[in-house]
mmCIF file of C-alpha atoms and ligand atoms in Angstrom:
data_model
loop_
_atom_site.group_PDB
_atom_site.id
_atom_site.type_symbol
_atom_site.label_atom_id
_atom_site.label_comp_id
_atom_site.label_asym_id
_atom_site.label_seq_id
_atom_site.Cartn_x
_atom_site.Cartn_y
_atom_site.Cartn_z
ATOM 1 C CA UNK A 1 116.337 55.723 90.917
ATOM 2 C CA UNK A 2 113.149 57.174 89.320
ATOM 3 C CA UNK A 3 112.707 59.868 86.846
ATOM 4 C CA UNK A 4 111.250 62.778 88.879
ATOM 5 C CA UNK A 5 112.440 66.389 89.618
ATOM 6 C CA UNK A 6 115.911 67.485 90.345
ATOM 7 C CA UNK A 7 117.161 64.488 88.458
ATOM 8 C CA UNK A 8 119.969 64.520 84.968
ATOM 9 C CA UNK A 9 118.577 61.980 82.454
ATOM 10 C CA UNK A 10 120.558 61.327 79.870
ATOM 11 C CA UNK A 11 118.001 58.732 76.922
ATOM 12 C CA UNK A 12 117.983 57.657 73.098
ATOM 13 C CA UNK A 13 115.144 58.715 71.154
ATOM 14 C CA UNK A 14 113.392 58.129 67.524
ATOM 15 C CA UNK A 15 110.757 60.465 66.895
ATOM 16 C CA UNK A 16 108.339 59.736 63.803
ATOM 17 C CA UNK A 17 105.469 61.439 62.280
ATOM 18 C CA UNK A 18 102.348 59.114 63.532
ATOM 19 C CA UNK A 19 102.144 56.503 59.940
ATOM 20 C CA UNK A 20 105.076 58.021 58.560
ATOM 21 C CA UNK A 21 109.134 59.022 58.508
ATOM 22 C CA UNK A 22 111.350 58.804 60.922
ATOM 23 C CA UNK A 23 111.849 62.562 61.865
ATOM 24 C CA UNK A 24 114.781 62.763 63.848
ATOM 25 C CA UNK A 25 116.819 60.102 66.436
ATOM 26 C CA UNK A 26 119.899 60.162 68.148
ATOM 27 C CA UNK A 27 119.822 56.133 68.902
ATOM 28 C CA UNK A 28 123.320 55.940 66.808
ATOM 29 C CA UNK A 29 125.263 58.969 68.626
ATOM 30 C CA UNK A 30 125.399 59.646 72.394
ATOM 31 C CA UNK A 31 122.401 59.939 74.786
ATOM 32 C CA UNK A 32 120.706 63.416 75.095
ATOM 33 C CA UNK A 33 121.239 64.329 78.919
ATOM 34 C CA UNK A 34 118.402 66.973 80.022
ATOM 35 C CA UNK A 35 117.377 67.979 83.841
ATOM 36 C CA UNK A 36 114.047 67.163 84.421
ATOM 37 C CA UNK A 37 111.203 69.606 85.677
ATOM 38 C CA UNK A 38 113.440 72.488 84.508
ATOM 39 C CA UNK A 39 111.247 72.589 80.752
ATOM 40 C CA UNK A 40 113.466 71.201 78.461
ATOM 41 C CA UNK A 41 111.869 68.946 76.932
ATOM 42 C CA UNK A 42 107.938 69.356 75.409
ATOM 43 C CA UNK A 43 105.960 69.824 78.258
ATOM 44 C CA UNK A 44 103.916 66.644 77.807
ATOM 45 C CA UNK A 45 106.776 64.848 76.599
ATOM 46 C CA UNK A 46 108.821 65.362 80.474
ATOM 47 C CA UNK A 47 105.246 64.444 81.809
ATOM 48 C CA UNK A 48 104.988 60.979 79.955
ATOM 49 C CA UNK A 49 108.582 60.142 81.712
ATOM 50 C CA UNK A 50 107.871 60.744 84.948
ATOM 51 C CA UNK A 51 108.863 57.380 87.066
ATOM 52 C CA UNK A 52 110.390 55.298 84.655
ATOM 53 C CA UNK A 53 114.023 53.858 85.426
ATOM 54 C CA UNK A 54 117.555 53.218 83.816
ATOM 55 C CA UNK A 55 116.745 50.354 80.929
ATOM 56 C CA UNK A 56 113.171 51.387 80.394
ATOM 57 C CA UNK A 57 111.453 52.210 77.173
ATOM 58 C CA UNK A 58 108.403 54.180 76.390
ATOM 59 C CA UNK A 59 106.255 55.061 73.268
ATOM 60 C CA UNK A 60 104.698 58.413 73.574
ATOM 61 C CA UNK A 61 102.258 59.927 71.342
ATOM 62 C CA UNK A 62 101.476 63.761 71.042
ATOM 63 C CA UNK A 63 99.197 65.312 69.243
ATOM 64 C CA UNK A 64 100.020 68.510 67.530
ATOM 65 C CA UNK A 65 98.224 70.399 70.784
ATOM 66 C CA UNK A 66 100.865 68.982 73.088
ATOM 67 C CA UNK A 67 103.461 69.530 70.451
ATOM 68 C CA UNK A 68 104.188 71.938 67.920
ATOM 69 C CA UNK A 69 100.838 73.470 67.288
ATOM 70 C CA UNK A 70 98.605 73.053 64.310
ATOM 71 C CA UNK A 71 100.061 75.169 61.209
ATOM 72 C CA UNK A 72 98.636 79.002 60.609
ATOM 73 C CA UNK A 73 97.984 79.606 56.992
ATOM 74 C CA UNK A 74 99.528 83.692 57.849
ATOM 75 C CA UNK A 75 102.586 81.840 58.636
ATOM 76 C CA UNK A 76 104.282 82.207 54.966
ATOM 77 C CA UNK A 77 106.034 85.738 54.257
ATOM 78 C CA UNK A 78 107.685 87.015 50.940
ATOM 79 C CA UNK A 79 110.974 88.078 52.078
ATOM 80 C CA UNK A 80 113.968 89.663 49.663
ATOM 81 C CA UNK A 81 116.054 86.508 48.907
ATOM 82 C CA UNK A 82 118.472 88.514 50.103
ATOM 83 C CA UNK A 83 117.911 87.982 53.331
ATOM 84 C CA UNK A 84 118.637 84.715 53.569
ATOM 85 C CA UNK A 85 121.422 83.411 55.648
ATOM 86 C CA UNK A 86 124.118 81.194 53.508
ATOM 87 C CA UNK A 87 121.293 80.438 50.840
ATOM 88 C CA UNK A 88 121.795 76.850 48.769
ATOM 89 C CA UNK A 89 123.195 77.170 45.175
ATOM 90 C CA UNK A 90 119.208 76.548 43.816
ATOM 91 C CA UNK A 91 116.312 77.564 45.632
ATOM 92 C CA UNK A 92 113.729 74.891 45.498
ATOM 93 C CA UNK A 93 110.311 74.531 47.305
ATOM 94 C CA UNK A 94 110.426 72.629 50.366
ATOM 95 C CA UNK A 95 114.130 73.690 51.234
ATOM 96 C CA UNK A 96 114.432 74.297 54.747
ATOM 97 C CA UNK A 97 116.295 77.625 55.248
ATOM 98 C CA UNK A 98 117.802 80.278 58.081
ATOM 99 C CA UNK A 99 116.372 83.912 57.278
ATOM 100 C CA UNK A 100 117.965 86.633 59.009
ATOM 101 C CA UNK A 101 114.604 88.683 60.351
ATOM 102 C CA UNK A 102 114.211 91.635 62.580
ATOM 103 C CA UNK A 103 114.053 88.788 66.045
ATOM 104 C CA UNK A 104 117.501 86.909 64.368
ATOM 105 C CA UNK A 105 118.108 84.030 62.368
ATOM 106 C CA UNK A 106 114.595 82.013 62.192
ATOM 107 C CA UNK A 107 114.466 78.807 60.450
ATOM 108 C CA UNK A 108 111.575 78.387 57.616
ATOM 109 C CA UNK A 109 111.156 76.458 54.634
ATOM 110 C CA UNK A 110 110.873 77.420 50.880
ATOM 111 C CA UNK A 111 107.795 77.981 49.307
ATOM 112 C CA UNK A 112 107.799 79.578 45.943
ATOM 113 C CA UNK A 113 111.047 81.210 44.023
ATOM 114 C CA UNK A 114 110.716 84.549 42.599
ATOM 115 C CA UNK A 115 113.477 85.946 40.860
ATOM 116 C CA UNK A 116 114.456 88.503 43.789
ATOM 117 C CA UNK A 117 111.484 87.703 46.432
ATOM 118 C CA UNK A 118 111.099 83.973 48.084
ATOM 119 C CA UNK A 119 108.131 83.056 49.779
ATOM 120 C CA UNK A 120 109.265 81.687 53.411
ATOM 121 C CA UNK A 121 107.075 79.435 56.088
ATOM 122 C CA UNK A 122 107.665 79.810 59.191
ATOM 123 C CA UNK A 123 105.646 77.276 60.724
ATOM 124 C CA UNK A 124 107.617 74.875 62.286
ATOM 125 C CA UNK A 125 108.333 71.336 60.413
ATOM 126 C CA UNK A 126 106.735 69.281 62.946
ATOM 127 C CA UNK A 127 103.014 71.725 63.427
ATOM 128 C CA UNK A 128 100.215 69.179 62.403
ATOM 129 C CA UNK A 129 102.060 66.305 62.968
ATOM 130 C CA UNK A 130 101.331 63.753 65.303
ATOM 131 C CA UNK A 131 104.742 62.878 66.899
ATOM 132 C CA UNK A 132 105.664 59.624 67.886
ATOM 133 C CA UNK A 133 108.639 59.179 70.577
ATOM 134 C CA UNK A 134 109.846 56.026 71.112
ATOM 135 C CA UNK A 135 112.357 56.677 74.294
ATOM 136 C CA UNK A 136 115.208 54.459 75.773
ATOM 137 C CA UNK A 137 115.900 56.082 79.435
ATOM 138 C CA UNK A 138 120.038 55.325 79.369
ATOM 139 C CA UNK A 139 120.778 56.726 83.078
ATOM 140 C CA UNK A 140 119.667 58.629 85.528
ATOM 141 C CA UNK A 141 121.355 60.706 89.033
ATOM 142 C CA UNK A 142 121.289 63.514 90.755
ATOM 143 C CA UNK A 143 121.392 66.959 89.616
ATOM 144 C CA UNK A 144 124.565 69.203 90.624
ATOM 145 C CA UNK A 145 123.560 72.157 92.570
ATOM 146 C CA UNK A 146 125.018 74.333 89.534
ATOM 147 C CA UNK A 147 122.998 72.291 87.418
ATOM 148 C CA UNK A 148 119.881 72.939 88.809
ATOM 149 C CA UNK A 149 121.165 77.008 89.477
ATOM 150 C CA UNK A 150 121.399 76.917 85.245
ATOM 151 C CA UNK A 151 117.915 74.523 84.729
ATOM 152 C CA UNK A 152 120.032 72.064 82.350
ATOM 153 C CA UNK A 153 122.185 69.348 82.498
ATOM 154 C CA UNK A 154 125.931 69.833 82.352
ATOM 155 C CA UNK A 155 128.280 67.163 80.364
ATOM 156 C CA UNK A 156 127.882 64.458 78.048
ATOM 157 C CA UNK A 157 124.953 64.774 75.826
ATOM 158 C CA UNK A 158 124.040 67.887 77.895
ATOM 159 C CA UNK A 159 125.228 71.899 77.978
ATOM 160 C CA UNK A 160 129.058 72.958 77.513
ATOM 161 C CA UNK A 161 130.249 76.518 78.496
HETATM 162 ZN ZN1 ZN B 1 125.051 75.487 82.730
#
């Protein structure tokens, strides 16, 4: 069986920054399980998968385009420390934090401390990166009709209700 529409793949990935860190990887927990052609996954990322089978492995390489966008200098707002959601003990630049806003709780990272104001960016931590996803496609099958009703995978590695 091939990766194509319709069809719950469950996969370890590492993602780095292109010449750098390890971002994120799940290759010591369980397989993420997503339904494909149901945009889950970055757009080009699902693309780059299409047609590979159970055992196979794949680097992929976005740029920042097919990603998470370049970074917008307007992105950083000085927000009443108050409004941040279960602040650390010390704010320090670089700190990523969850600020309650008018749309919810957004994630954003710490620029500069004031005493009562905290500049906030809000560009996410991967914009102007080029990612690097190095994929190990674990096991694929057939979508449940509910599954493909609720455009995501049910069970391990996938959605709970
Ligand atoms: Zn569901």
């Amino acid at each position: 069986m091939q990766i194509e529409n319709d069809k719950v793949v469950t996969f370890f990935y590492q993602l780095s920054e292109q010449g750098g860190d390890v971002l994120e990887s799940n290759k010591r927990e369980l397989p993420m399980a997503y339904l494909h052609g149901h945009k889950n996954l970055l757009p080009a990322l699902e693309e780059a998968l299409v047609g590979l089978q159970e055992g196979d492995t794949k680097i992929v390489s976005l740029a920042p385009e097919q990603a998470y966008g370049q970074p917008k200098p307007d992105a950083t707002q000085r927000i009443p420390v108050k409004h941040l959601i279960k602040p650390p003990k010390r704010l320090l630049p670089g700190l990523l934090v969850k600020v309650q806003t008018e749309q919810g709780a957004t994630n954003g990272r710490i620029v500069k401390v004031g005493k009562f104001m905290v500049d906030i960016d809000f560009n996410h931590p991967f914009a102007g990166k080029v990612l690097i996803f190095d994929i190990k496609i674990e096991s694929i099958r057939e979508a449940t009709s509910e599954e493909i009703q609720h455009g995501h995978a049910h069970g391990k590695g996938g959605h709970h209700h």
